[in-house]
mmCIF file of C-alpha atoms and ligand atoms in Angstrom:
data_model
loop_
_atom_site.group_PDB
_atom_site.id
_atom_site.type_symbol
_atom_site.label_atom_id
_atom_site.label_comp_id
_atom_site.label_asym_id
_atom_site.label_seq_id
_atom_site.Cartn_x
_atom_site.Cartn_y
_atom_site.Cartn_z
ATOM 1 C CA MET A 1216 18.183 -2.588 -7.778
ATOM 2 C CA HIS A 1217 14.774 -3.882 -6.279
ATOM 3 C CA PRO A 1218 14.299 -7.331 -7.707
ATOM 4 C CA THR A 1219 11.414 -8.050 -9.743
ATOM 5 C CA GLN A 1220 9.309 -11.102 -10.773
ATOM 6 C CA GLN A 1221 7.563 -12.181 -13.863
ATOM 7 C CA THR A 1222 3.919 -13.031 -13.776
ATOM 8 C CA THR A 1223 1.387 -14.077 -16.145
ATOM 9 C CA ILE A 1224 -2.065 -12.471 -15.881
ATOM 10 C CA GLU A 1225 -4.223 -15.671 -15.568
ATOM 11 C CA ARG A 1226 -7.527 -14.064 -14.767
ATOM 12 C CA ILE A 1227 -8.985 -10.531 -14.949
ATOM 13 C CA GLU A 1228 -12.711 -10.562 -13.366
ATOM 14 C CA ARG A 1229 -15.314 -7.781 -12.191
ATOM 15 C CA ALA A 1230 -15.239 -7.777 -8.406
ATOM 16 C CA ALA A 1231 -17.655 -4.876 -7.977
ATOM 17 C CA GLU A 1232 -18.692 -1.694 -9.919
ATOM 18 C CA ASP A 1233 -15.575 -0.155 -11.213
ATOM 19 C CA VAL A 1234 -13.451 -2.709 -9.529
ATOM 20 C CA VAL A 1235 -11.442 -5.674 -11.300
ATOM 21 C CA ALA A 1236 -9.664 -8.448 -9.459
ATOM 22 C CA LEU A 1237 -6.297 -9.608 -11.187
ATOM 23 C CA THR A 1238 -4.745 -13.210 -10.580
ATOM 24 C CA LEU A 1239 -1.204 -13.158 -11.368
ATOM 25 C CA ARG A 1240 0.507 -16.536 -11.826
ATOM 26 C CA GLY A 1241 4.222 -16.788 -11.260
ATOM 27 C CA ALA A 1242 5.880 -17.175 -14.848
ATOM 28 C CA ALA A 1243 8.888 -18.974 -13.656
ATOM 29 C CA GLY A 1244 7.734 -21.068 -10.507
ATOM 30 C CA PRO A 1245 6.811 -19.996 -6.987
ATOM 31 C CA LEU A 1246 6.543 -16.350 -6.221
ATOM 32 C CA ALA A 1247 8.126 -14.534 -3.248
ATOM 33 C CA PRO A 1248 6.310 -15.139 -0.089
ATOM 34 C CA TRP A 1249 4.204 -12.415 1.674
ATOM 35 C CA GLU A 1250 2.286 -11.642 4.868
ATOM 36 C CA PRO A 1251 -0.844 -9.876 5.366
ATOM 37 C CA GLY A 1252 -0.846 -6.220 4.821
ATOM 38 C CA ALA A 1253 2.012 -6.466 2.105
ATOM 39 C CA HIS A 1254 1.750 -4.792 -1.381
ATOM 40 C CA ILE A 1255 3.456 -5.081 -4.856
ATOM 41 C CA ASP A 1256 4.311 -2.771 -7.584
ATOM 42 C CA LEU A 1257 2.761 -3.543 -10.889
ATOM 43 C CA ASN A 1258 5.145 -2.159 -13.674
ATOM 44 C CA LEU A 1259 2.510 -1.395 -16.323
ATOM 45 C CA PRO A 1260 3.249 -1.697 -20.026
ATOM 46 C CA ASN A 1261 2.792 2.235 -20.353
ATOM 47 C CA TRP A 1262 5.736 2.543 -17.925
ATOM 48 C CA LEU A 1263 3.813 3.542 -14.868
ATOM 49 C CA ILE A 1264 4.191 1.645 -11.622
ATOM 50 C CA ARG A 1265 1.285 1.409 -9.356
ATOM 51 C CA GLN A 1266 1.047 -0.375 -5.848
ATOM 52 C CA TYR A 1267 -1.710 -2.677 -4.887
ATOM 53 C CA SER A 1268 -2.245 -4.577 -1.708
ATOM 54 C CA LEU A 1269 -2.205 -8.375 -1.912
ATOM 55 C CA CYS A 1270 -5.552 -9.761 -1.130
ATOM 56 C CA GLY A 1271 -5.218 -13.429 -1.955
ATOM 57 C CA ASP A 1272 -3.916 -16.300 0.030
ATOM 58 C CA PRO A 1273 -0.337 -15.842 1.327
ATOM 59 C CA ALA A 1274 -0.149 -19.544 1.401
ATOM 60 C CA ASP A 1275 -0.713 -19.679 -2.245
ATOM 61 C CA ARG A 1276 2.964 -19.211 -3.663
ATOM 62 C CA ASP A 1277 1.901 -19.801 -7.249
ATOM 63 C CA ALA A 1278 -0.214 -16.656 -7.706
ATOM 64 C CA TYR A 1279 -0.883 -13.171 -6.206
ATOM 65 C CA ARG A 1280 -4.327 -11.485 -6.426
ATOM 66 C CA VAL A 1281 -4.802 -7.786 -6.265
ATOM 67 C CA ALA A 1282 -8.094 -5.663 -6.953
ATOM 68 C CA VAL A 1283 -7.918 -2.438 -8.559
ATOM 69 C CA ARG A 1284 -10.674 0.489 -8.541
ATOM 70 C CA LEU A 1285 -10.875 2.633 -11.514
ATOM 71 C CA ASP A 1286 -10.135 5.954 -10.118
ATOM 72 C CA PRO A 1287 -11.886 8.846 -11.904
ATOM 73 C CA LEU A 1288 -8.804 10.986 -11.133
ATOM 74 C CA SER A 1289 -6.479 8.423 -12.392
ATOM 75 C CA ARG A 1290 -3.069 9.530 -13.576
ATOM 76 C CA GLY A 1291 -3.016 6.552 -15.978
ATOM 77 C CA GLY A 1292 -2.592 3.588 -13.724
ATOM 78 C CA SER A 1293 -5.972 2.110 -12.986
ATOM 79 C CA GLU A 1294 -7.242 3.340 -16.165
ATOM 80 C CA TYR A 1295 -4.789 1.566 -18.113
ATOM 81 C CA ILE A 1296 -5.430 -1.729 -16.120
ATOM 82 C CA HIS A 1297 -9.202 -1.504 -16.615
ATOM 83 C CA ARG A 1298 -9.134 -0.610 -20.420
ATOM 84 C CA PHE A 1299 -6.169 -2.320 -21.581
ATOM 85 C CA LEU A 1300 -4.772 -5.185 -19.586
ATOM 86 C CA ARG A 1301 -5.859 -8.693 -20.964
ATOM 87 C CA GLN A 1302 -5.500 -12.190 -19.837
ATOM 88 C CA GLY A 1303 -2.350 -13.976 -20.775
ATOM 89 C CA ARG A 1304 -0.191 -10.867 -20.926
ATOM 90 C CA THR A 1305 3.005 -11.025 -19.034
ATOM 91 C CA LEU A 1306 3.433 -8.438 -16.138
ATOM 92 C CA THR A 1307 6.609 -7.392 -13.983
ATOM 93 C CA VAL A 1308 5.898 -7.130 -10.524
ATOM 94 C CA SER A 1309 8.067 -6.154 -7.509
ATOM 95 C CA GLN A 1310 8.843 -8.419 -4.398
ATOM 96 C CA PRO A 1311 6.212 -7.766 -1.931
ATOM 97 C CA ARG A 1312 6.833 -5.032 0.541
ATOM 98 C CA ASN A 1313 4.998 -4.663 4.044
ATOM 99 C CA ASN A 1314 4.261 -1.204 5.470
ATOM 100 C CA PHE A 1315 1.166 -2.452 7.293
ATOM 101 C CA PRO A 1316 2.102 -5.606 9.075
ATOM 102 C CA LEU A 1317 -0.311 -7.383 11.144
ATOM 103 C CA ALA A 1318 1.106 -7.244 14.971
ATOM 104 C CA PRO A 1319 -0.052 -10.120 17.573
ATOM 105 C CA ALA A 1320 -2.919 -9.256 19.630
ATOM 106 C CA PRO A 1321 -5.658 -10.949 21.603
ATOM 107 C CA GLU A 1322 -8.521 -9.581 19.484
ATOM 108 C CA TYR A 1323 -8.778 -7.584 16.282
ATOM 109 C CA LEU A 1324 -11.139 -4.999 14.955
ATOM 110 C CA PHE A 1325 -10.768 -4.593 11.042
ATOM 111 C CA LEU A 1326 -12.362 -1.124 9.522
ATOM 112 C CA ALA A 1327 -12.462 -1.045 5.734
ATOM 113 C CA GLY A 1328 -13.716 1.652 3.499
ATOM 114 C CA GLY A 1329 -14.276 0.639 -0.207
ATOM 115 C CA ILE A 1330 -11.256 -0.541 -2.023
ATOM 116 C CA GLY A 1331 -9.456 -0.407 1.422
ATOM 117 C CA ILE A 1332 -10.847 -3.906 2.089
ATOM 118 C CA THR A 1333 -7.854 -5.383 0.197
ATOM 119 C CA PRO A 1334 -5.106 -5.569 2.705
ATOM 120 C CA LEU A 1335 -7.531 -6.254 5.430
ATOM 121 C CA LEU A 1336 -8.813 -9.490 3.636
ATOM 122 C CA PRO A 1337 -5.760 -11.757 4.334
ATOM 123 C CA MET A 1338 -5.562 -9.986 7.800
ATOM 124 C CA LEU A 1339 -9.006 -11.164 8.735
ATOM 125 C CA ARG A 1340 -8.212 -14.649 7.421
ATOM 126 C CA ALA A 1341 -4.898 -14.877 9.418
ATOM 127 C CA ALA A 1342 -6.622 -13.591 12.730
ATOM 128 C CA THR A 1343 -9.398 -16.042 12.168
ATOM 129 C CA ALA A 1344 -7.223 -18.953 11.578
ATOM 130 C CA ALA A 1345 -4.946 -18.301 14.651
ATOM 131 C CA GLY A 1346 -8.229 -18.388 16.695
ATOM 132 C CA ARG A 1347 -8.295 -14.705 17.528
ATOM 133 C CA PRO A 1348 -11.698 -12.956 18.088
ATOM 134 C CA ALA A 1349 -11.833 -10.818 14.914
ATOM 135 C CA SER A 1350 -14.445 -8.656 13.187
ATOM 136 C CA LEU A 1351 -14.734 -6.650 10.286
ATOM 137 C CA VAL A 1352 -16.709 -3.320 9.633
ATOM 138 C CA TYR A 1353 -16.619 -2.785 5.893
ATOM 139 C CA ALA A 1354 -18.163 0.375 4.548
ATOM 140 C CA GLY A 1355 -18.938 1.594 1.068
ATOM 141 C CA ALA A 1356 -21.313 3.703 -0.657
ATOM 142 C CA THR A 1357 -23.575 1.048 -2.020
ATOM 143 C CA ALA A 1358 -23.190 -2.697 -2.013
ATOM 144 C CA GLU A 1359 -22.580 -2.709 -5.686
ATOM 145 C CA THR A 1360 -19.455 -0.656 -5.036
ATOM 146 C CA MET A 1361 -17.910 -3.070 -2.627
ATOM 147 C CA PRO A 1362 -15.623 -5.868 -3.870
ATOM 148 C CA PHE A 1363 -15.772 -9.194 -2.113
ATOM 149 C CA ALA A 1364 -18.698 -8.461 0.160
ATOM 150 C CA ASP A 1365 -20.587 -11.563 -0.793
ATOM 151 C CA GLU A 1366 -17.538 -13.709 -0.276
ATOM 152 C CA LEU A 1367 -16.996 -12.127 3.079
ATOM 153 C CA ARG A 1368 -20.584 -12.617 4.251
ATOM 154 C CA SER A 1369 -20.592 -16.374 3.313
ATOM 155 C CA GLU A 1370 -17.070 -17.086 4.802
ATOM 156 C CA TYR A 1371 -17.398 -15.038 8.141
ATOM 157 C CA GLY A 1372 -21.040 -14.646 8.769
ATOM 158 C CA ASP A 1373 -21.758 -12.251 11.449
ATOM 159 C CA ARG A 1374 -18.216 -11.460 12.148
ATOM 160 C CA VAL A 1375 -18.529 -9.271 9.017
ATOM 161 C CA ARG A 1376 -20.913 -6.202 9.153
ATOM 162 C CA ILE A 1377 -21.346 -4.593 5.573
ATOM 163 C CA VAL A 1378 -22.603 -0.798 6.018
ATOM 164 C CA ALA A 1379 -23.850 0.783 2.592
ATOM 165 C CA THR A 1380 -23.492 4.301 3.925
ATOM 166 C CA LYS A 1381 -25.887 5.824 1.287
ATOM 167 C CA GLN A 1382 -28.725 3.875 3.113
ATOM 168 C CA GLN A 1383 -27.344 3.200 6.519
ATOM 169 C CA GLY A 1384 -25.030 6.189 7.251
ATOM 170 C CA ARG A 1385 -21.488 5.791 8.403
ATOM 171 C CA PRO A 1386 -20.593 3.280 11.048
ATOM 172 C CA ASP A 1387 -20.593 4.395 14.470
ATOM 173 C CA LEU A 1388 -16.913 4.106 15.465
ATOM 174 C CA ALA A 1389 -17.288 5.460 19.139
ATOM 175 C CA ALA A 1390 -19.750 2.646 19.722
ATOM 176 C CA LEU A 1391 -17.166 0.122 18.158
ATOM 177 C CA ALA A 1392 -14.417 1.435 20.395
ATOM 178 C CA ALA A 1393 -16.625 1.108 23.471
ATOM 179 C CA ALA A 1394 -17.260 -2.536 22.735
ATOM 180 C CA LEU A 1395 -13.679 -3.397 22.228
ATOM 181 C CA GLY A 1396 -11.558 -5.263 24.594
ATOM 182 C CA PRO A 1397 -8.644 -3.265 26.351
ATOM 183 C CA ASP A 1398 -5.911 -4.877 24.355
ATOM 184 C CA ALA A 1399 -7.634 -5.313 20.947
ATOM 185 C CA LEU A 1400 -5.889 -3.798 17.890
ATOM 186 C CA VAL A 1401 -7.690 -1.899 15.321
ATOM 187 C CA TYR A 1402 -6.358 -1.942 11.819
ATOM 188 C CA CYS A 1403 -8.150 0.471 9.340
ATOM 189 C CA CYS A 1404 -7.735 1.167 5.536
ATOM 190 C CA GLY A 1405 -9.952 3.321 3.563
ATOM 191 C CA PRO A 1406 -10.607 6.968 2.591
ATOM 192 C CA ALA A 1407 -8.915 9.807 4.335
ATOM 193 C CA SER A 1408 -12.108 10.856 6.049
ATOM 194 C CA MET A 1409 -12.512 7.294 7.501
ATOM 195 C CA LEU A 1410 -8.993 7.400 8.696
ATOM 196 C CA ALA A 1411 -9.180 10.828 10.388
ATOM 197 C CA GLU A 1412 -12.377 9.594 12.062
ATOM 198 C CA ALA A 1413 -10.678 6.389 13.363
ATOM 199 C CA GLU A 1414 -7.636 8.513 14.443
ATOM 200 C CA ALA A 1415 -9.932 10.569 16.403
ATOM 201 C CA THR A 1416 -11.796 7.716 18.143
ATOM 202 C CA PHE A 1417 -9.033 5.026 18.842
ATOM 203 C CA PRO A 1418 -5.829 5.378 20.898
ATOM 204 C CA ALA A 1419 -2.757 5.835 18.837
ATOM 205 C CA ASP A 1420 -1.111 2.868 20.087
ATOM 206 C CA ARG A 1421 -4.047 0.547 19.196
ATOM 207 C CA LEU A 1422 -4.660 1.906 15.640
ATOM 208 C CA HIS A 1423 -2.774 0.938 12.710
ATOM 209 C CA ALA A 1424 -3.901 2.602 9.542
ATOM 210 C CA GLU A 1425 -2.689 2.420 5.988
ATOM 211 C CA ARG A 1426 -2.799 5.444 3.642
ATOM 212 C CA PHE A 1427 -3.384 5.586 -0.170
ATOM 213 C CA GLN A 1428 -2.725 9.423 -0.215
ATOM 214 C CA PRO A 1429 -0.406 11.565 1.728
ATOM 215 C CA VAL A 1430 -1.573 13.565 4.788
ATOM 216 C CA ALA A 1431 -1.225 17.353 4.240
ATOM 217 C CA LYS A 1432 1.686 18.612 6.262
ATOM 218 C CA GLU A 1433 3.690 21.873 6.344
ATOM 219 C CA TYR A 1434 7.515 21.692 6.293
ATOM 220 C CA GLY A 1435 10.030 24.459 6.322
ATOM 221 C CA PRO A 1436 11.710 25.481 3.253
ATOM 222 C CA ALA A 1437 13.661 22.696 1.449
ATOM 223 C CA THR A 1438 17.486 23.434 1.707
ATOM 224 C CA PRO A 1439 20.120 22.088 -0.619
ATOM 225 C CA PHE A 1440 22.501 19.093 0.618
ATOM 226 C CA GLU A 1441 24.633 16.575 -0.786
ATOM 227 C CA ALA A 1442 23.875 12.922 -1.241
ATOM 228 C CA VAL A 1443 27.261 10.736 -0.987
ATOM 229 C CA CYS A 1444 26.741 7.430 -2.927
ATOM 230 C CA ALA A 1445 29.049 5.279 -0.620
ATOM 231 C CA ARG A 1446 29.393 2.189 -2.939
ATOM 232 C CA SER A 1447 30.292 4.207 -6.183
ATOM 233 C CA GLY A 1448 32.153 6.963 -4.213
ATOM 234 C CA ARG A 1449 30.183 9.876 -6.076
ATOM 235 C CA THR A 1450 28.549 12.845 -4.446
ATOM 236 C CA VAL A 1451 25.388 14.129 -5.985
ATOM 237 C CA PRO A 1452 24.283 17.601 -5.253
ATOM 238 C CA VAL A 1453 20.654 18.025 -4.222
ATOM 239 C CA PRO A 1454 19.413 21.595 -5.008
ATOM 240 C CA ALA A 1455 16.468 23.135 -2.888
ATOM 241 C CA ASP A 1456 13.903 22.933 -6.013
ATOM 242 C CA GLU A 1457 14.594 19.199 -6.581
ATOM 243 C CA THR A 1458 13.755 15.987 -4.821
ATOM 244 C CA LEU A 1459 16.534 13.571 -3.681
ATOM 245 C CA LEU A 1460 14.874 10.902 -5.861
ATOM 246 C CA ASP A 1461 15.163 13.247 -9.068
ATOM 247 C CA ALA A 1462 18.686 14.277 -8.281
ATOM 248 C CA LEU A 1463 19.628 10.551 -8.016
ATOM 249 C CA ASN A 1464 17.850 9.762 -11.046
ATOM 250 C CA HIS A 1465 19.402 12.653 -13.120
ATOM 251 C CA ALA A 1466 22.799 11.480 -11.971
ATOM 252 C CA GLY A 1467 22.150 8.054 -13.514
ATOM 253 C CA TYR A 1468 21.197 5.999 -10.477
ATOM 254 C CA PRO A 1469 18.007 4.141 -11.300
ATOM 255 C CA VAL A 1470 16.116 4.453 -8.052
ATOM 256 C CA PRO A 1471 12.656 2.973 -8.792
ATOM 257 C CA SER A 1472 9.470 4.978 -7.759
ATOM 258 C CA GLY A 1473 5.701 4.561 -7.679
ATOM 259 C CA CYS A 1474 3.651 7.138 -5.977
ATOM 260 C CA ARG A 1475 6.359 9.793 -5.601
ATOM 261 C CA GLU A 1476 4.220 11.037 -2.552
ATOM 262 C CA GLY A 1477 5.923 9.055 0.315
ATOM 263 C CA VAL A 1478 3.234 6.417 0.746
ATOM 264 C CA CYS A 1479 4.222 3.471 -1.377
ATOM 265 C CA GLY A 1480 7.754 2.700 -0.255
ATOM 266 C CA SER A 1481 8.990 1.812 -3.710
ATOM 267 C CA CYS A 1482 11.845 4.173 -3.641
ATOM 268 C CA GLU A 1483 13.369 3.009 -0.190
ATOM 269 C CA LEU A 1484 17.023 3.460 0.306
ATOM 270 C CA THR A 1485 19.409 2.772 3.083
ATOM 271 C CA VAL A 1486 21.087 5.662 4.837
ATOM 272 C CA LEU A 1487 24.667 5.131 6.306
ATOM 273 C CA ASP A 1488 25.452 8.566 7.592
ATOM 274 C CA GLY A 1489 23.812 11.761 8.163
ATOM 275 C CA ASP A 1490 20.424 13.140 9.412
ATOM 276 C CA PRO A 1491 17.420 12.420 7.317
ATOM 277 C CA ASP A 1492 14.516 14.883 7.238
ATOM 278 C CA HIS A 1493 11.625 12.130 6.954
ATOM 279 C CA ARG A 1494 8.629 13.480 5.234
ATOM 280 C CA ASP A 1495 6.988 10.323 4.294
ATOM 281 C CA ASP A 1496 3.687 8.645 5.412
ATOM 282 C CA ILE A 1497 5.007 5.247 5.995
ATOM 283 C CA GLY A 1498 7.204 5.818 9.119
ATOM 284 C CA ALA A 1499 10.622 5.068 7.836
ATOM 285 C CA PRO A 1500 13.078 3.556 10.175
ATOM 286 C CA THR A 1501 16.023 5.560 11.250
ATOM 287 C CA ASP A 1502 18.299 3.854 8.626
ATOM 288 C CA ARG A 1503 15.954 4.198 5.673
ATOM 289 C CA ILE A 1504 14.734 7.195 3.436
ATOM 290 C CA PHE A 1505 12.028 7.436 0.885
ATOM 291 C CA PRO A 1506 13.701 10.147 -1.414
ATOM 292 C CA CYS A 1507 10.657 11.049 -3.378
ATOM 293 C CA VAL A 1508 9.620 13.307 -0.482
ATOM 294 C CA SER A 1509 12.402 13.107 2.244
ATOM 295 C CA ARG A 1510 15.372 15.400 2.365
ATOM 296 C CA SER A 1511 18.414 15.891 4.762
ATOM 297 C CA HIS A 1512 18.754 18.036 7.967
ATOM 298 C CA SER A 1513 22.590 17.619 7.400
ATOM 299 C CA ASP A 1514 24.632 18.910 4.746
ATOM 300 C CA ARG A 1515 25.638 15.642 3.438
ATOM 301 C CA LEU A 1516 23.537 12.358 3.466
ATOM 302 C CA THR A 1517 25.510 9.101 2.875
ATOM 303 C CA LEU A 1518 23.612 6.374 0.999
ATOM 304 C CA ASN A 1519 24.179 2.733 0.469
ATOM 305 C CA LEU A 1520 24.289 3.390 -3.400
HETATM 306 S S1 LIG B 1716 7.894 6.506 -4.505
HETATM 307 FE FE1 LIG B 1716 6.314 5.782 -3.261
HETATM 308 S S2 LIG B 1716 7.474 6.321 -1.307
HETATM 309 FE FE2 LIG B 1716 8.644 7.071 -2.646
#
């Protein structure tokens, strides 16, 4: 359903404490193009699918680069990558998807926390190449835990401020906001605490944030509905205690999934009719739905399946 690509792991290198960077070369010629902010799914040999932001150069169609932090609460993805993936192995990856695109602006401020630096690396490069004033504030517990800090310092000099929060405390976002031009856009990627602080500091129409974890939200009770699969002509009942994704999978529709939390976009489907009850953190357009979390307000939801 979602096209995939074959890659070969050309390099696995240590990028910081508990962070490895993977270079994935296209096994059958050039890889699909992408733009800053995009991510890919890695289809891991242990059957898990995990999403990682592309942090290399979009002009390089021969290889993708991603960086992976070992998550102590890993559900098996980052741990597998750190412990078992080896150079030379073949890895299936998705086409790039972009839930975090870089909009045109006269000036940019990029705010990164830890591994949240990854989507911002190509953004900073693109903004700089376009001749826009752009700066990066990059926070992490200590210098040793922050991937690409040296590379950023040497490439961008004083456009980049590295903040080791254990020694220096957290960056003062209010001071950054006060120094920003009126039309500047702010791109933020990092832990939930940093995103919450950015949301409290910058106007919503100027802040673009990418989340790795869903925001806790309250919804009314889930109600049953029917998914009408327009292309196959079948109707799949979705009980109150099952997700739309699971109901479709159990009915034999191989809808892929990654996070199953409404943050990655791997399970995206097209809605042809009905009133979707969007519960994702991506911001689904009206004709799309992320069935791992979203449901239906209407009794029937017609999907392009
Ligand atoms: S599986 Fe990640 S958004 Fe649905």
